[in-house]
């Protein structure tokens, strides 16, 4: 349409495209409000058809919601239906349509750093989980916060910093992701582990507005923070960093006791220590030291966060440490919180049509980081096309753009860990795109069809691994269970970036090496 004017006869032109893999027949298109209906006898896959509807525009200028309802039959007799909403603008009678420049300002979506309490406009759906953590910490219990990469663990910890979130405790955030590593191998040297914890504790004490004693014997005046880094380098030596740390901690606990506070150590990316232990740069004694620290220090507790590897660590020699903790999982947002994350940050600037917001939630499977990435792309796209209304098709375009260069999706592919698991993902994507559901038997049959040998037991283990990574979901149970990709955007990424034949070749080679 070129513009609607209040109370006048108008025409709306719409292009319909069959984006499925099968033709449609007897396609009936009706409208709400009723501006007539159209019938298309046959629409082949990929075919487009342009249709027009005529009616009288509303008498009142402003937003005009126009809905298309589509019903059709597939060649195998299944009925399919869709609804699409369009938010149109009606101008006053006698006035020309004026298209003002779109000034949206900066994007509100947060895609680089953890979301702290200062950004409550993009932090939803974690209140119940945070309250659960507070109850455990208030009782002095250690918490194991487990979740896959970018699931929001760091953002949760940021909401527990300081003295306000958990009464009677100073929450200190320490990330092992950003700490200095070894030049020779991946991982953190043992002395740097303890320095990083001390840096974080000292910074936390500064926030109390008290005189802060540093590990090298120097003192910071209230409100001052300059000099913490050098003091940690001098005060935590390379010969006996654990002993130096314990000496410093005694001063810290005395300072906190005056304030009637306990110390809550929040050690983010804790499983990164395992990389250093595996590569010989972190002492294997470090987990036992931390365990001793938690058990023997009055008014000290901890939150340890990590990804899938924490599950393995809990089952191996770290079990003595992890046996101290209460495990809490961090997963996708609930549907309502995910929809709020999409719409509320831009509620005064943009209009999300209902089906568009729901499609954004569907494409990302309610995972907060991916959802913010997608919404940020949508925001940029909206500015380019100069519109304030976000439609289903615009969300699709942003999704296609996002998979072109999204590092997170590429990392998830790597985290699958084996060529066999990656081929399972590719096989699920291929069959989903062809409209075929897959149960355990069909997956096993599909692998054998492509010459990939695997036992049923190993296949079940691989599928469980992919489910824990939240890359695959199981719908239904027992004999009716169907497997599918968890994240639709991941399927689009696989289709765009992975050569099915190449993934198959690597899986065959891996299978031959294992089964001979």
Short mmCIF file of C-alpha atoms in Angstrom, two decimals:
data_model
loop_
_atom_site.label_atom_id
_atom_site.label_comp_id
_atom_site.label_asym_id
_atom_site.label_seq_id
_atom_site.Cartn_x
_atom_site.Cartn_y
_atom_site.Cartn_z
CA UNK A 1 0.00 0.00 0.00
CA UNK A 2 1.10 3.61 -0.66
CA UNK A 3 -0.76 5.02 2.34
CA UNK A 4 -4.17 4.85 3.97
CA UNK A 5 -6.34 7.91 4.64
CA UNK A 6 -9.06 7.98 7.25
CA UNK A 7 -12.51 7.02 5.94
CA UNK A 8 -11.39 6.53 2.33
CA UNK A 9 -11.55 3.48 0.06
CA UNK A 10 -8.08 1.92 0.01
CA UNK A 11 -6.24 -1.03 -1.46
CA UNK A 12 -3.61 -3.23 0.21
CA UNK A 13 -1.28 -5.37 -1.94
CA UNK A 14 0.46 -8.37 -0.40
CA UNK A 15 2.95 -10.90 -1.76
CA UNK A 16 2.52 -14.50 -0.58
CA UNK A 17 5.45 -16.93 -0.92
CA UNK A 18 5.49 -20.68 -0.28
CA UNK A 19 8.72 -21.07 1.69
CA UNK A 20 8.08 -24.74 2.44
CA UNK A 21 9.52 -27.77 0.69
CA UNK A 22 6.20 -29.04 -0.69
CA UNK A 23 3.50 -27.45 -2.89
CA UNK A 24 0.26 -26.15 -1.39
CA UNK A 25 -3.21 -26.48 -2.84
CA UNK A 26 -6.50 -24.68 -2.23
CA UNK A 27 -4.88 -21.79 -0.36
CA UNK A 28 -7.60 -19.57 1.17
CA UNK A 29 -6.55 -16.11 2.38
CA UNK A 30 -9.00 -14.10 4.51
CA UNK A 31 -8.60 -10.86 6.44
CA UNK A 32 -9.50 -9.24 9.76
CA UNK A 33 -11.17 -6.76 9.49
CA UNK A 34 -12.99 -8.29 6.55
CA UNK A 35 -11.62 -6.77 3.34
CA UNK A 36 -12.53 -9.85 1.33
CA UNK A 37 -10.85 -13.20 0.72
CA UNK A 38 -8.77 -14.77 -2.05
CA UNK A 39 -8.18 -18.32 -3.25
CA UNK A 40 -5.06 -19.75 -4.88
CA UNK A 41 -5.65 -23.21 -6.32
CA UNK A 42 -1.98 -24.30 -6.40
CA UNK A 43 1.24 -22.70 -5.08
CA UNK A 44 4.44 -24.67 -5.72
CA UNK A 45 7.47 -24.54 -3.42
CA UNK A 46 9.31 -21.22 -3.75
CA UNK A 47 6.49 -19.69 -5.84
CA UNK A 48 5.17 -16.19 -5.11
CA UNK A 49 1.73 -14.70 -5.75
CA UNK A 50 0.66 -11.07 -5.41
CA UNK A 51 -2.89 -10.38 -4.22
CA UNK A 52 -4.84 -7.25 -3.33
CA UNK A 53 -7.60 -6.47 -0.83
CA UNK A 54 -9.92 -3.44 -0.88
CA UNK A 55 -11.86 -1.79 1.91
CA UNK A 56 -12.64 1.41 3.80
CA UNK A 57 -9.88 2.69 6.07
CA UNK A 58 -10.80 3.45 9.71
CA UNK A 59 -12.26 6.91 10.37
CA UNK A 60 -9.75 7.57 13.15
CA UNK A 61 -6.14 8.27 12.15
CA UNK A 62 -3.35 6.28 13.76
CA UNK A 63 -2.38 2.59 13.99
CA UNK A 64 -4.47 0.10 11.99
CA UNK A 65 -3.96 -3.61 12.75
CA UNK A 66 -4.58 -5.73 9.63
CA UNK A 67 -4.46 -9.55 9.94
CA UNK A 68 -4.08 -12.16 7.20
CA UNK A 69 -5.36 -15.68 7.89
CA UNK A 70 -4.05 -18.41 5.57
CA UNK A 71 -5.35 -21.98 5.31
CA UNK A 72 -4.19 -24.59 2.79
CA UNK A 73 -3.72 -28.30 2.17
CA UNK A 74 -0.47 -30.08 1.45
CA UNK A 75 -0.27 -32.73 -1.25
CA UNK A 76 -0.43 -35.48 1.36
CA UNK A 77 -3.69 -34.14 2.76
CA UNK A 78 -2.45 -32.28 5.84
CA UNK A 79 -4.08 -28.95 6.71
CA UNK A 80 -1.76 -26.02 7.43
CA UNK A 81 -2.66 -22.57 8.71
CA UNK A 82 -0.91 -19.33 9.63
CA UNK A 83 -1.75 -15.82 10.78
CA UNK A 84 0.23 -12.67 9.97
CA UNK A 85 -0.33 -9.26 11.57
CA UNK A 86 0.50 -5.94 9.90
CA UNK A 87 0.53 -2.61 11.73
CA UNK A 88 -0.47 0.03 9.15
CA UNK A 89 -0.68 3.78 9.57
CA UNK A 90 -3.83 5.77 8.75
CA UNK A 91 -3.36 9.50 8.13
CA UNK A 92 -6.06 12.18 8.56
CA UNK A 93 -8.28 12.80 5.52
CA UNK A 94 -6.86 15.43 3.17
CA UNK A 95 -3.32 15.18 4.53
CA UNK A 96 -0.40 13.80 2.58
CA UNK A 97 1.55 10.95 4.15
CA UNK A 98 4.73 12.33 5.70
CA UNK A 99 7.58 9.94 6.37
CA UNK A 100 9.69 11.46 9.15
CA UNK A 101 13.28 10.31 9.69
CA UNK A 102 13.60 7.42 12.11
CA UNK A 103 15.63 8.50 15.17
CA UNK A 104 15.92 5.44 17.38
CA UNK A 105 18.97 6.31 19.45
CA UNK A 106 21.35 3.57 20.59
CA UNK A 107 20.42 -0.08 20.87
CA UNK A 108 19.35 -1.08 24.38
CA UNK A 109 20.30 -4.73 23.91
CA UNK A 110 23.41 -5.95 25.75
CA UNK A 111 25.60 -8.47 23.87
CA UNK A 112 29.15 -8.04 25.19
CA UNK A 113 29.38 -7.95 29.00
CA UNK A 114 27.41 -9.48 31.88
CA UNK A 115 24.16 -7.62 32.61
CA UNK A 116 24.42 -5.96 36.00
CA UNK A 117 21.63 -4.51 38.18
CA UNK A 118 22.05 -1.13 36.50
CA UNK A 119 20.56 -2.66 33.34
CA UNK A 120 17.31 -3.99 34.75
CA UNK A 121 15.65 -3.08 31.43
CA UNK A 122 17.28 -6.13 29.80
CA UNK A 123 17.39 -8.56 32.74
CA UNK A 124 14.33 -10.79 33.09
CA UNK A 125 13.32 -14.18 34.37
CA UNK A 126 16.00 -14.79 37.01
CA UNK A 127 14.29 -13.47 40.16
CA UNK A 128 13.24 -16.90 41.46
CA UNK A 129 16.68 -18.37 40.82
CA UNK A 130 18.44 -15.45 42.54
CA UNK A 131 16.19 -15.82 45.58
CA UNK A 132 17.06 -19.52 45.70
CA UNK A 133 20.78 -18.67 45.69
CA UNK A 134 20.28 -16.06 48.44
CA UNK A 135 18.60 -18.61 50.69
CA UNK A 136 21.52 -21.01 50.32
CA UNK A 137 24.17 -18.33 50.86
CA UNK A 138 22.34 -16.93 53.89
CA UNK A 139 22.65 -20.39 55.44
CA UNK A 140 26.38 -20.42 54.69
CA UNK A 141 26.05 -23.04 51.95
CA UNK A 142 28.31 -23.22 48.91
CA UNK A 143 26.44 -23.00 45.60
CA UNK A 144 27.45 -24.68 42.32
CA UNK A 145 25.93 -22.62 39.52
CA UNK A 146 25.97 -24.73 36.36
CA UNK A 147 24.95 -23.66 32.90
CA UNK A 148 26.16 -23.71 29.34
CA UNK A 149 28.21 -20.93 27.81
CA UNK A 150 26.39 -17.58 27.63
CA UNK A 151 23.44 -18.84 29.66
CA UNK A 152 23.58 -15.82 32.00
CA UNK A 153 25.59 -17.12 34.96
CA UNK A 154 27.87 -14.07 35.12
CA UNK A 155 24.90 -11.71 35.00
CA UNK A 156 23.35 -13.53 37.95
CA UNK A 157 26.55 -13.13 39.96
CA UNK A 158 26.66 -9.42 39.12
CA UNK A 159 23.26 -9.10 40.81
CA UNK A 160 24.76 -10.54 44.01
CA UNK A 161 27.74 -8.18 44.35
CA UNK A 162 28.15 -5.89 47.34
CA UNK A 163 26.32 -5.93 50.66
CA UNK A 164 22.74 -5.19 49.59
CA UNK A 165 21.69 -8.39 47.74
CA UNK A 166 22.44 -10.88 50.57
CA UNK A 167 22.10 -9.31 54.00
CA UNK A 168 25.10 -9.95 56.23
CA UNK A 169 27.44 -10.86 53.35
CA UNK A 170 29.86 -9.00 51.09
CA UNK A 171 29.52 -10.48 47.63
CA UNK A 172 32.84 -10.37 45.74
CA UNK A 173 32.90 -11.19 42.00
CA UNK A 174 36.01 -12.87 40.62
CA UNK A 175 36.25 -14.17 37.04
CA UNK A 176 38.93 -16.66 36.05
CA UNK A 177 38.13 -15.99 32.39
CA UNK A 178 39.94 -12.66 32.36
CA UNK A 179 42.84 -13.50 34.65
CA UNK A 180 46.41 -13.56 33.33
CA UNK A 181 47.39 -16.92 31.87
CA UNK A 182 50.60 -18.74 31.20
CA UNK A 183 52.67 -17.88 28.15
CA UNK A 184 53.73 -21.51 27.69
CA UNK A 185 50.37 -23.29 27.93
CA UNK A 186 46.66 -22.69 28.33
CA UNK A 187 45.60 -22.07 31.91
CA UNK A 188 46.29 -19.90 34.95
CA UNK A 189 49.50 -20.26 36.96
CA UNK A 190 48.80 -21.08 40.60
CA UNK A 191 50.08 -17.74 41.91
CA UNK A 192 47.83 -15.88 39.47
CA UNK A 193 44.80 -17.82 40.71
CA UNK A 194 45.30 -16.48 44.22
CA UNK A 195 46.24 -12.99 43.01
CA UNK A 196 43.01 -12.75 41.03
CA UNK A 197 40.96 -13.69 44.10
CA UNK A 198 42.85 -11.14 46.21
CA UNK A 199 42.31 -8.39 43.61
CA UNK A 200 38.59 -9.03 43.70
CA UNK A 201 38.43 -9.12 47.51
CA UNK A 202 40.37 -5.87 47.80
CA UNK A 203 38.08 -4.16 45.29
CA UNK A 204 35.08 -5.41 47.26
CA UNK A 205 36.49 -3.94 50.49
CA UNK A 206 36.99 -0.58 48.75
CA UNK A 207 33.24 -0.50 48.07
CA UNK A 208 32.63 -0.55 51.85
CA UNK A 209 34.29 2.85 52.23
CA UNK A 210 36.80 1.57 54.78
CA UNK A 211 40.59 1.64 55.07
CA UNK A 212 41.80 -1.36 53.06
CA UNK A 213 44.91 -3.34 53.96
CA UNK A 214 46.66 -4.83 50.93
CA UNK A 215 48.74 -8.04 50.78
CA UNK A 216 52.09 -6.21 50.50
CA UNK A 217 51.49 -4.35 53.78
CA UNK A 218 50.37 -1.05 52.22
CA UNK A 219 47.03 0.56 53.01
CA UNK A 220 44.43 2.29 50.88
CA UNK A 221 42.53 5.23 52.31
CA UNK A 222 38.72 4.93 52.23
CA UNK A 223 37.35 5.25 48.70
CA UNK A 224 40.75 4.83 47.01
CA UNK A 225 41.54 1.89 44.72
CA UNK A 226 44.75 2.83 42.89
CA UNK A 227 47.57 0.43 43.74
CA UNK A 228 45.69 -2.85 44.19
CA UNK A 229 47.31 -4.49 41.18
CA UNK A 230 50.90 -3.76 42.21
CA UNK A 231 50.19 -4.73 45.80
CA UNK A 232 48.88 -8.12 44.66
CA UNK A 233 51.96 -8.73 42.53
CA UNK A 234 54.26 -7.92 45.45
CA UNK A 235 52.22 -9.53 48.22
CA UNK A 236 51.29 -12.87 46.60
CA UNK A 237 54.57 -14.51 45.65
CA UNK A 238 55.33 -17.35 43.26
CA UNK A 239 57.01 -19.55 45.91
CA UNK A 240 54.09 -19.99 48.32
CA UNK A 241 51.05 -18.13 46.97
CA UNK A 242 48.59 -20.24 49.00
CA UNK A 243 50.29 -19.31 52.29
CA UNK A 244 50.45 -15.64 51.26
CA UNK A 245 46.76 -15.74 50.43
CA UNK A 246 45.83 -17.25 53.81
CA UNK A 247 47.79 -14.56 55.63
CA UNK A 248 45.96 -11.84 53.73
CA UNK A 249 42.59 -13.47 54.22
CA UNK A 250 42.94 -13.27 57.99
CA UNK A 251 43.14 -9.44 57.73
CA UNK A 252 40.12 -9.43 55.43
CA UNK A 253 37.97 -11.48 57.77
CA UNK A 254 38.90 -9.22 60.70
CA UNK A 255 37.85 -6.16 58.71
CA UNK A 256 34.56 -7.76 57.76
CA UNK A 257 33.84 -8.95 61.30
CA UNK A 258 33.87 -5.33 62.48
CA UNK A 259 31.11 -4.69 59.96
CA UNK A 260 29.27 -7.90 60.97
CA UNK A 261 29.73 -9.24 57.45
CA UNK A 262 30.65 -12.61 56.00
CA UNK A 263 32.58 -13.06 52.74
CA UNK A 264 30.79 -14.48 49.71
CA UNK A 265 33.38 -15.42 47.06
CA UNK A 266 31.77 -15.68 43.62
CA UNK A 267 34.28 -17.53 41.43
CA UNK A 268 33.11 -17.26 37.84
CA UNK A 269 34.36 -19.61 35.09
CA UNK A 270 35.69 -21.82 37.88
CA UNK A 271 36.10 -24.81 35.58
CA UNK A 272 38.85 -22.87 33.74
CA UNK A 273 41.17 -24.06 36.52
CA UNK A 274 40.98 -27.53 35.07
CA UNK A 275 42.67 -26.33 31.86
CA UNK A 276 45.65 -25.18 33.91
CA UNK A 277 45.78 -28.43 35.86
CA UNK A 278 45.64 -30.49 32.65
CA UNK A 279 48.46 -28.42 31.13
CA UNK A 280 50.67 -28.44 34.21
CA UNK A 281 50.51 -24.70 34.97
CA UNK A 282 48.04 -24.86 37.90
CA UNK A 283 48.78 -26.95 40.97
CA UNK A 284 46.47 -29.97 41.34
CA UNK A 285 46.39 -29.01 45.03
CA UNK A 286 44.38 -25.86 44.24
CA UNK A 287 40.93 -27.53 44.45
CA UNK A 288 41.85 -29.04 47.83
CA UNK A 289 43.08 -25.63 49.02
CA UNK A 290 39.78 -24.03 48.06
CA UNK A 291 37.88 -26.84 49.74
CA UNK A 292 39.92 -26.31 52.92
CA UNK A 293 39.30 -22.57 52.68
CA UNK A 294 35.53 -23.01 52.56
CA UNK A 295 35.41 -25.64 55.29
CA UNK A 296 37.76 -24.02 57.77
CA UNK A 297 37.01 -20.29 57.48
CA UNK A 298 34.14 -19.03 59.58
CA UNK A 299 31.72 -16.67 57.79
CA UNK A 300 33.07 -17.52 54.34
CA UNK A 301 31.16 -19.27 51.59
CA UNK A 302 31.32 -19.40 47.79
CA UNK A 303 29.43 -19.61 44.54
CA UNK A 304 31.32 -21.57 41.88
CA UNK A 305 30.15 -21.27 38.28
CA UNK A 306 31.07 -23.30 35.24
CA UNK A 307 29.81 -25.00 32.14
CA UNK A 308 29.30 -28.63 31.20
CA UNK A 309 32.76 -29.61 32.44
CA UNK A 310 31.67 -28.95 36.02
CA UNK A 311 29.50 -32.05 35.75
CA UNK A 312 32.59 -34.09 34.85
CA UNK A 313 34.62 -32.47 37.62
CA UNK A 314 31.96 -33.34 40.18
CA UNK A 315 32.38 -36.97 39.16
CA UNK A 316 36.18 -37.05 39.34
CA UNK A 317 38.83 -36.00 41.85
CA UNK A 318 37.19 -32.61 42.41
CA UNK A 319 34.20 -34.42 43.92
CA UNK A 320 35.42 -33.72 47.46
CA UNK A 321 35.14 -29.99 46.72
CA UNK A 322 31.89 -30.14 44.81
CA UNK A 323 30.36 -32.38 47.47
CA UNK A 324 30.22 -29.27 49.63
CA UNK A 325 27.83 -27.44 47.34
CA UNK A 326 24.18 -27.14 46.44
CA UNK A 327 23.82 -27.45 42.64
CA UNK A 328 21.60 -24.94 40.80
CA UNK A 329 21.17 -25.04 37.02
CA UNK A 330 20.92 -22.00 34.72
CA UNK A 331 19.04 -22.63 31.50
CA UNK A 332 16.81 -20.81 29.03
CA UNK A 333 14.30 -18.14 30.08
CA UNK A 334 10.62 -18.96 30.47
CA UNK A 335 8.43 -17.84 27.55
CA UNK A 336 6.94 -14.74 29.21
CA UNK A 337 10.35 -13.48 30.38
CA UNK A 338 11.81 -14.05 26.91
CA UNK A 339 8.98 -12.03 25.32
CA UNK A 340 9.59 -9.23 27.82
CA UNK A 341 13.29 -9.22 26.92
CA UNK A 342 12.30 -8.76 23.27
CA UNK A 343 9.69 -6.02 23.63
CA UNK A 344 10.21 -4.02 26.83
CA UNK A 345 13.65 -2.49 26.09
CA UNK A 346 12.15 -0.76 23.00
CA UNK A 347 8.53 -0.31 24.14
CA UNK A 348 8.65 3.48 23.70
CA UNK A 349 10.42 3.35 20.34
CA UNK A 350 9.31 0.30 18.34
CA UNK A 351 6.21 -1.86 17.86
CA UNK A 352 6.70 -5.62 17.85
CA UNK A 353 3.85 -7.46 16.20
CA UNK A 354 2.85 -10.43 18.35
CA UNK A 355 3.93 -13.05 15.83
CA UNK A 356 7.26 -11.25 15.30
CA UNK A 357 8.13 -11.27 19.02
CA UNK A 358 7.12 -14.92 19.32
CA UNK A 359 9.24 -15.81 16.28
CA UNK A 360 12.32 -14.15 17.84
CA UNK A 361 11.77 -16.22 20.97
CA UNK A 362 11.33 -19.37 18.87
CA UNK A 363 14.47 -18.84 16.76
CA UNK A 364 16.67 -18.47 19.86
CA UNK A 365 14.90 -21.10 21.99
CA UNK A 366 14.59 -18.48 24.76
CA UNK A 367 18.36 -18.35 25.38
CA UNK A 368 19.05 -14.84 26.70
CA UNK A 369 22.38 -14.15 25.02
CA UNK A 370 21.22 -15.28 21.58
CA UNK A 371 17.95 -13.43 22.04
CA UNK A 372 19.78 -10.18 22.79
CA UNK A 373 22.07 -10.75 19.78
CA UNK A 374 19.05 -11.26 17.52
CA UNK A 375 17.16 -8.27 18.92
CA UNK A 376 20.25 -6.10 18.46
CA UNK A 377 20.37 -7.14 14.78
CA UNK A 378 16.65 -6.40 14.47
CA UNK A 379 17.22 -2.95 15.96
CA UNK A 380 19.95 -2.18 13.41
CA UNK A 381 17.82 -3.51 10.55
CA UNK A 382 14.85 -1.39 11.64
CA UNK A 383 17.03 1.71 11.50
CA UNK A 384 18.13 0.82 7.97
CA UNK A 385 14.68 0.16 6.53
CA UNK A 386 13.22 3.18 8.39
CA UNK A 387 10.24 1.62 10.10
CA UNK A 388 8.99 1.41 13.67
CA UNK A 389 7.00 -1.79 13.17
CA UNK A 390 8.76 -5.14 13.50
CA UNK A 391 7.16 -7.92 11.48
CA UNK A 392 7.67 -11.67 11.22
CA UNK A 393 9.60 -11.26 7.96
CA UNK A 394 11.89 -8.62 9.45
CA UNK A 395 12.77 -10.98 12.32
CA UNK A 396 13.56 -13.66 9.73
CA UNK A 397 15.87 -11.29 7.87
CA UNK A 398 17.69 -10.40 11.08
CA UNK A 399 18.08 -14.11 11.88
CA UNK A 400 19.62 -14.81 8.48
CA UNK A 401 21.99 -11.89 9.02
CA UNK A 402 22.94 -13.04 12.52
CA UNK A 403 24.05 -16.53 11.46
CA UNK A 404 26.50 -15.09 8.95
CA UNK A 405 29.10 -14.21 11.56
CA UNK A 406 27.91 -15.28 15.01
CA UNK A 407 30.84 -16.62 17.04
CA UNK A 408 28.57 -18.16 19.68
CA UNK A 409 26.91 -20.53 17.21
CA UNK A 410 30.31 -21.52 15.81
CA UNK A 411 31.52 -22.21 19.37
CA UNK A 412 28.49 -24.42 20.08
CA UNK A 413 29.38 -26.45 16.99
CA UNK A 414 32.92 -26.91 18.35
CA UNK A 415 31.64 -27.80 21.82
CA UNK A 416 29.83 -30.82 20.34
CA UNK A 417 33.28 -32.32 20.74
CA UNK A 418 33.34 -35.05 18.09
CA UNK A 419 32.73 -35.50 14.38
CA UNK A 420 30.02 -38.07 15.19
CA UNK A 421 28.02 -35.60 17.28
CA UNK A 422 28.39 -32.89 14.67
CA UNK A 423 27.07 -35.24 12.03
CA UNK A 424 24.11 -36.08 14.26
CA UNK A 425 23.37 -32.34 14.42
CA UNK A 426 23.67 -32.04 10.63
CA UNK A 427 21.43 -35.09 10.14
CA UNK A 428 18.76 -33.67 12.45
CA UNK A 429 18.92 -30.36 10.59
CA UNK A 430 18.62 -32.07 7.20
CA UNK A 431 15.60 -34.09 8.22
CA UNK A 432 13.93 -31.16 9.99
CA UNK A 433 14.24 -29.06 6.83
CA UNK A 434 12.58 -31.90 4.94
CA UNK A 435 9.74 -32.05 7.47
CA UNK A 436 10.69 -35.44 8.99
CA UNK A 437 10.71 -36.13 12.73
CA UNK A 438 13.40 -38.50 14.00
CA UNK A 439 13.24 -40.95 16.89
CA UNK A 440 16.19 -43.00 18.13
CA UNK A 441 15.58 -45.76 15.62
CA UNK A 442 15.37 -43.38 12.66
CA UNK A 443 18.58 -41.63 13.70
CA UNK A 444 20.38 -44.96 13.96
CA UNK A 445 18.94 -46.01 10.61
CA UNK A 446 19.98 -42.69 9.06
CA UNK A 447 23.56 -43.04 10.30
CA UNK A 448 23.82 -46.55 8.89
CA UNK A 449 22.30 -45.34 5.60
CA UNK A 450 25.18 -42.89 5.26
CA UNK A 451 27.74 -45.51 6.18
CA UNK A 452 28.38 -44.24 9.70
CA UNK A 453 28.62 -47.11 12.17
CA UNK A 454 27.70 -46.56 15.81
CA UNK A 455 26.28 -48.71 18.58
CA UNK A 456 22.90 -47.84 20.02
CA UNK A 457 24.51 -47.35 23.45
CA UNK A 458 27.03 -44.83 22.11
CA UNK A 459 24.34 -43.04 20.12
CA UNK A 460 22.26 -42.60 23.27
CA UNK A 461 25.33 -41.22 25.09
CA UNK A 462 26.02 -38.76 22.26
CA UNK A 463 22.40 -37.59 22.20
CA UNK A 464 22.45 -37.10 25.97
CA UNK A 465 25.65 -35.06 25.66
CA UNK A 466 24.02 -32.85 23.01
CA UNK A 467 20.94 -32.47 25.18
CA UNK A 468 23.06 -31.28 28.11
CA UNK A 469 24.64 -28.74 25.78
CA UNK A 470 21.06 -27.65 24.92
CA UNK A 471 21.71 -28.32 21.24
CA UNK A 472 19.18 -31.16 20.98
CA UNK A 473 15.82 -31.64 22.66
CA UNK A 474 13.74 -34.75 23.20
CA UNK A 475 10.00 -34.39 22.69
CA UNK A 476 7.90 -37.13 24.25
CA UNK A 477 9.22 -40.19 26.02
CA UNK A 478 9.86 -43.89 25.54
CA UNK A 479 8.87 -45.23 22.12
CA UNK A 480 7.28 -41.92 21.10
CA UNK A 481 10.35 -39.77 21.79
CA UNK A 482 11.40 -37.50 18.92
CA UNK A 483 14.72 -35.67 18.68
CA UNK A 484 15.12 -32.23 17.15
CA UNK A 485 17.58 -29.33 17.18
CA UNK A 486 16.95 -27.20 20.26
CA UNK A 487 17.89 -23.85 18.65
CA UNK A 488 16.36 -23.12 15.21
CA UNK A 489 19.06 -20.50 14.58
CA UNK A 490 21.64 -23.27 15.02
CA UNK A 491 19.94 -25.20 12.23
CA UNK A 492 20.13 -22.16 9.94
CA UNK A 493 23.81 -21.75 10.85
CA UNK A 494 24.56 -25.41 10.05
CA UNK A 495 22.80 -25.15 6.71
CA UNK A 496 24.72 -22.02 5.78
CA UNK A 497 28.21 -22.85 7.08
CA UNK A 498 28.62 -26.62 7.04
CA UNK A 499 29.04 -28.87 4.00
CA UNK A 500 26.95 -31.98 4.74
CA UNK A 501 29.27 -34.21 2.69
CA UNK A 502 32.36 -32.94 4.52
CA UNK A 503 30.76 -33.43 7.94
CA UNK A 504 29.73 -36.94 6.84
CA UNK A 505 33.25 -37.78 5.67
CA UNK A 506 34.75 -36.82 9.04
CA UNK A 507 32.11 -38.83 10.90
CA UNK A 508 32.82 -41.91 8.76
CA UNK A 509 36.54 -41.61 9.46
CA UNK A 510 35.92 -41.30 13.20
CA UNK A 511 33.55 -44.28 13.08
CA UNK A 512 36.10 -46.43 11.25
CA UNK A 513 38.79 -45.56 13.79
CA UNK A 514 36.52 -46.57 16.66
CA UNK A 515 34.83 -49.64 15.22
CA UNK A 516 37.45 -50.78 12.76
#
